[in-house]
PDB file of C-alpha atoms in Angstrom:
ATOM      1  CA  MET Z  11       0.114   0.059  -0.058  1.00 67.00           C
ATOM      2  CA  ALA Z  12       2.830   2.188   0.896  1.00 66.00           C
ATOM      3  CA  GLY Z  13       4.469   2.019  -2.217  1.00 72.00           C
ATOM      4  CA  TYR Z  14       1.140   2.345  -4.299  1.00 75.00           C
ATOM      5  CA  ILE Z  15       0.499   5.778  -2.823  1.00 74.00           C
ATOM      6  CA  GLU Z  16       3.958   7.003  -3.338  1.00 74.00           C
ATOM      7  CA  LYS Z  17       3.728   5.823  -7.011  1.00 77.00           C
ATOM      8  CA  ARG Z  18       0.149   7.012  -7.789  1.00 73.00           C
ATOM      9  CA  ARG Z  19      -0.166  10.216  -5.619  1.00 77.00           C
ATOM     10  CA  ASP Z  20       1.744  12.907  -5.035  1.00 76.00           C
ATOM     11  CA  LEU Z  21       2.695  11.923  -1.178  1.00 77.00           C
ATOM     12  CA  ARG Z  22       5.669  10.590   0.157  1.00 77.00           C
ATOM     13  CA  MET Z  23       5.802   7.893   2.686  1.00 74.00           C
ATOM     14  CA  ARG Z  24       7.635   8.990   6.207  1.00 78.00           C
ATOM     15  CA  GLU Z  25       6.739  12.974   5.153  1.00 79.00           C
ATOM     16  CA  ASP Z  26       3.161  12.995   4.134  1.00 78.00           C
ATOM     17  CA  VAL Z  27       1.729   9.778   5.056  1.00 82.00           C
ATOM     18  CA  PHE Z  28       2.601   7.260   7.753  1.00 85.00           C
ATOM     19  CA  VAL Z  29       1.230   3.575   7.029  1.00 85.00           C
ATOM     20  CA  ALA Z  30       1.330   0.800   9.873  1.00 89.00           C
ATOM     21  CA  HIS Z  31      -0.611  -2.588  10.292  1.00 87.00           C
ATOM     22  CA  ALA Z  32      -2.011  -3.040  13.673  1.00 87.00           C
ATOM     23  CA  PRO Z  33      -4.217  -6.054  13.251  1.00 85.00           C
ATOM     24  CA  GLU Z  34      -7.213  -6.915  15.247  1.00 80.00           C
ATOM     25  CA  ARG Z  35      -6.931 -10.029  17.329  1.00 75.00           C
ATOM     26  CA  ILE Z  36      -9.690  -9.548  20.037  1.00 76.00           C
ATOM     27  CA  ALA Z  37     -12.223 -12.635  20.150  1.00 75.00           C
ATOM     28  CA  ALA Z  38     -15.753 -12.076  19.581  1.00 78.00           C
ATOM     29  CA  GLY Z  39     -17.816 -10.843  22.714  1.00 83.00           C
ATOM     30  CA  ARG Z  40     -14.298 -10.192  24.510  1.00 84.00           C
ATOM     31  CA  PHE Z  41     -13.384  -6.607  23.765  1.00 83.00           C
ATOM     32  CA  LEU Z  42     -13.946  -4.928  26.847  1.00 84.00           C
ATOM     33  CA  GLU Z  43     -11.697  -7.695  28.585  1.00 84.00           C
ATOM     34  CA  GLU Z  44      -9.012  -7.967  25.906  1.00 84.00           C
ATOM     35  CA  ILE Z  45      -8.517  -4.558  24.849  1.00 84.00           C
ATOM     36  CA  THR Z  46      -6.847  -3.592  27.987  1.00 85.00           C
ATOM     37  CA  THR Z  47      -5.164  -6.722  28.563  1.00 86.00           C
ATOM     38  CA  LEU Z  48      -4.120  -8.273  25.109  1.00 85.00           C
ATOM     39  CA  PRO Z  49      -0.793  -6.682  23.687  1.00 87.00           C
ATOM     40  CA  CYS Z  50      -1.423  -4.445  20.786  1.00 90.00           C
ATOM     41  CA  ILE Z  51       0.844  -5.484  17.877  1.00 92.00           C
ATOM     42  CA  VAL Z  52       1.803  -2.423  15.728  1.00 94.00           C
ATOM     43  CA  GLY Z  53       4.278  -2.609  12.537  1.00 93.00           C
ATOM     44  CA  GLY Z  54       4.697   0.317  10.611  1.00 91.00           C
ATOM     45  CA  VAL Z  55       6.804   0.928   7.476  1.00 88.00           C
ATOM     46  CA  CYS Z  56       9.117   3.389   9.382  1.00 90.00           C
ATOM     47  CA  ASP Z  57       9.759   4.236  13.155  1.00 93.00           C
ATOM     48  CA  THR Z  58       7.630   7.107  12.851  1.00 93.00           C
ATOM     49  CA  SER Z  59       4.546   5.219  11.413  1.00 92.00           C
ATOM     50  CA  THR Z  60       4.813   2.703  14.062  1.00 93.00           C
ATOM     51  CA  GLU Z  61       4.914   5.240  17.071  1.00 95.00           C
ATOM     52  CA  ARG Z  62       2.024   7.307  15.551  1.00 93.00           C
ATOM     53  CA  ALA Z  63       0.008   4.383  15.400  1.00 92.00           C
ATOM     54  CA  ALA Z  64       1.104   2.882  18.599  1.00 94.00           C
ATOM     55  CA  SER Z  65       0.000   6.349  20.244  1.00 93.00           C
ATOM     56  CA  LEU Z  66      -3.491   5.669  18.982  1.00 91.00           C
ATOM     57  CA  PHE Z  67      -3.663   2.294  21.043  1.00 88.00           C
ATOM     58  CA  SER Z  68      -1.804   3.666  24.135  1.00 91.00           C
ATOM     59  CA  VAL Z  69      -5.252   5.069  25.583  1.00 90.00           C
ATOM     60  CA  PHE Z  70      -6.383   1.588  26.338  1.00 88.00           C
ATOM     61  CA  GLY Z  71      -3.355   1.100  28.787  1.00 88.00           C
ATOM     62  CA  ALA Z  72      -2.438  -2.526  27.220  1.00 87.00           C
ATOM     63  CA  PRO Z  73       0.988  -3.376  26.290  1.00 90.00           C
ATOM     64  CA  ILE Z  74       2.276  -2.326  22.619  1.00 93.00           C
ATOM     65  CA  VAL Z  75       4.530  -4.533  20.566  1.00 93.00           C
ATOM     66  CA  ARG Z  76       6.313  -2.881  17.893  1.00 95.00           C
ATOM     67  CA  THR Z  77       7.178  -4.924  15.105  1.00 94.00           C
ATOM     68  CA  THR Z  78       7.113  -4.619  11.031  1.00 93.00           C
ATOM     69  CA  PRO Z  79       4.316  -4.868   9.289  1.00 90.00           C
ATOM     70  CA  VAL Z  80       4.911  -8.323   8.060  1.00 92.00           C
ATOM     71  CA  GLN Z  81       5.639  -9.658  11.619  1.00 93.00           C
ATOM     72  CA  ALA Z  82       2.319  -7.851  12.851  1.00 92.00           C
ATOM     73  CA  GLU Z  83       0.104  -9.977  10.383  1.00 91.00           C
ATOM     74  CA  LEU Z  84       2.043 -13.094  11.057  1.00 92.00           C
ATOM     75  CA  ALA Z  85       1.344 -12.473  14.583  1.00 89.00           C
ATOM     76  CA  LYS Z  86      -2.435 -12.195  13.722  1.00 88.00           C
ATOM     77  CA  ILE Z  87      -2.538 -15.326  11.483  1.00 90.00           C
ATOM     78  CA  TRP Z  88      -0.779 -17.318  14.367  1.00 89.00           C
ATOM     79  CA  THR Z  89      -3.400 -16.247  16.824  1.00 84.00           C
ATOM     80  CA  ASN Z  90      -6.477 -16.967  14.444  1.00 83.00           C
ATOM     81  CA  ILE Z  91      -4.807 -20.344  13.753  1.00 87.00           C
ATOM     82  CA  LEU Z  92      -4.430 -21.133  17.704  1.00 85.00           C
ATOM     83  CA  ARG Z  93      -8.024 -20.235  18.346  1.00 80.00           C
ATOM     84  CA  TYR Z  94      -9.482 -21.986  15.506  1.00 81.00           C
ATOM     85  CA  ALA Z  95      -7.735 -25.149  16.444  1.00 81.00           C
ATOM     86  CA  ALA Z  96      -8.776 -24.605  20.196  1.00 81.00           C
ATOM     87  CA  PHE Z  97     -12.429 -24.613  18.806  1.00 79.00           C
ATOM     88  CA  ALA Z  98     -12.212 -26.553  15.744  1.00 81.00           C
ATOM     89  CA  LEU Z  99     -10.148 -29.798  17.182  1.00 82.00           C
ATOM     90  CA  PRO Z 100     -12.536 -30.692  20.072  1.00 82.00           C
ATOM     91  CA  ASN Z 101     -15.617 -30.378  17.600  1.00 82.00           C
ATOM     92  CA  LEU Z 102     -14.115 -32.366  14.768  1.00 82.00           C
ATOM     93  CA  LEU Z 103     -13.086 -35.172  17.217  1.00 83.00           C
ATOM     94  CA  MET Z 104     -16.402 -35.034  18.651  1.00 83.00           C
ATOM     95  CA  MET Z 105     -17.955 -35.263  15.206  1.00 81.00           C
ATOM     96  CA  ASP Z 106     -15.674 -38.220  14.282  1.00 80.00           C
ATOM     97  CA  TRP Z 107     -16.450 -39.976  17.640  1.00 78.00           C
ATOM     98  CA  ARG Z 108     -20.154 -39.786  16.909  1.00 75.00           C
ATOM     99  CA  ASP Z 109     -19.769 -40.856  13.428  1.00 73.00           C
ATOM    100  CA  VAL Z 110     -17.998 -44.059  14.472  1.00 73.00           C
ATOM    101  CA  ARG Z 111     -20.564 -44.821  17.199  1.00 69.00           C
ATOM    102  CA  GLY Z 112     -23.519 -43.992  14.866  1.00 61.00           C
ATOM    103  CA  GLU Z 113     -25.255 -42.072  17.368  1.00 56.00           C
ATOM    104  CA  ARG Z 114     -25.260 -38.696  18.963  1.00 53.00           C
ATOM    105  CA  VAL Z 115     -23.241 -37.730  22.026  1.00 50.00           C
ATOM    106  CA  ARG Z 116     -25.187 -38.008  25.039  1.00 51.00           C
ATOM    107  CA  GLY Z 117     -24.241 -36.365  28.487  1.00 51.00           C
ATOM    108  CA  ASP Z 118     -24.885 -39.599  30.344  1.00 51.00           C
ATOM    109  CA  ARG Z 119     -22.035 -41.869  29.933  1.00 56.00           C
ATOM    110  CA  ALA Z 120     -23.559 -44.613  31.869  1.00 55.00           C
ATOM    111  CA  ASP Z 121     -25.926 -45.950  29.317  1.00 55.00           C
ATOM    112  CA  GLN Z 122     -23.145 -46.178  26.427  1.00 55.00           C
ATOM    113  CA  PRO Z 123     -21.930 -49.434  25.645  1.00 55.00           C
ATOM    114  CA  THR Z 124     -18.114 -50.797  26.468  1.00 53.00           C
ATOM    115  CA  ILE Z 125     -15.666 -49.971  23.793  1.00 50.00           C
ATOM    116  CA  THR Z 126     -12.598 -52.294  23.306  1.00 47.00           C
ATOM    117  CA  ARG Z 127      -9.606 -49.922  22.573  1.00 46.00           C
ATOM    118  CA  ALA Z 128      -6.356 -51.002  20.628  1.00 50.00           C
ATOM    119  CA  GLY Z 129      -4.505 -53.479  22.481  1.00 49.00           C
ATOM    120  CA  GLY Z 130      -7.414 -55.108  24.004  1.00 49.00           C
ATOM    121  CA  SER Z 131      -8.234 -52.669  27.003  1.00 47.00           C
ATOM    122  CA  ARG Z 132     -11.958 -51.839  27.648  1.00 48.00           C
ATOM    123  CA  CYS Z 133     -13.576 -48.644  28.505  1.00 48.00           C
ATOM    124  CA  ARG Z 134     -16.927 -46.836  28.753  1.00 48.00           C
ATOM    125  CA  GLY Z 135     -17.730 -44.909  25.560  1.00 47.00           C
TER     126      GLY Z 135
END
């Protein structure tokens, strides 16, 4: 984006325009809790861009981590991967287990038959 603005407009990076990436990493429904505790990652195309963007977020009192724009985006991607895995993996395992059993998952385990595990040990389903 910074290069595009310099080529197409009569504006100079670091003089007229300051570009930074500050990815939103707050979980849905947790804004008030996380905006003051989750570190804000800010990556500018130059130190001045980074500092100007960081000053916008400083009012929330959360720690500010200064990076490059690429590092800021990678931090967001890894955070999303972790969140998706934390929610999706248990759900996927539950659906697979239900498919293998051919029935819906119930809260009461006492009525479920015994399953033989590999190696011969037995457990309740």
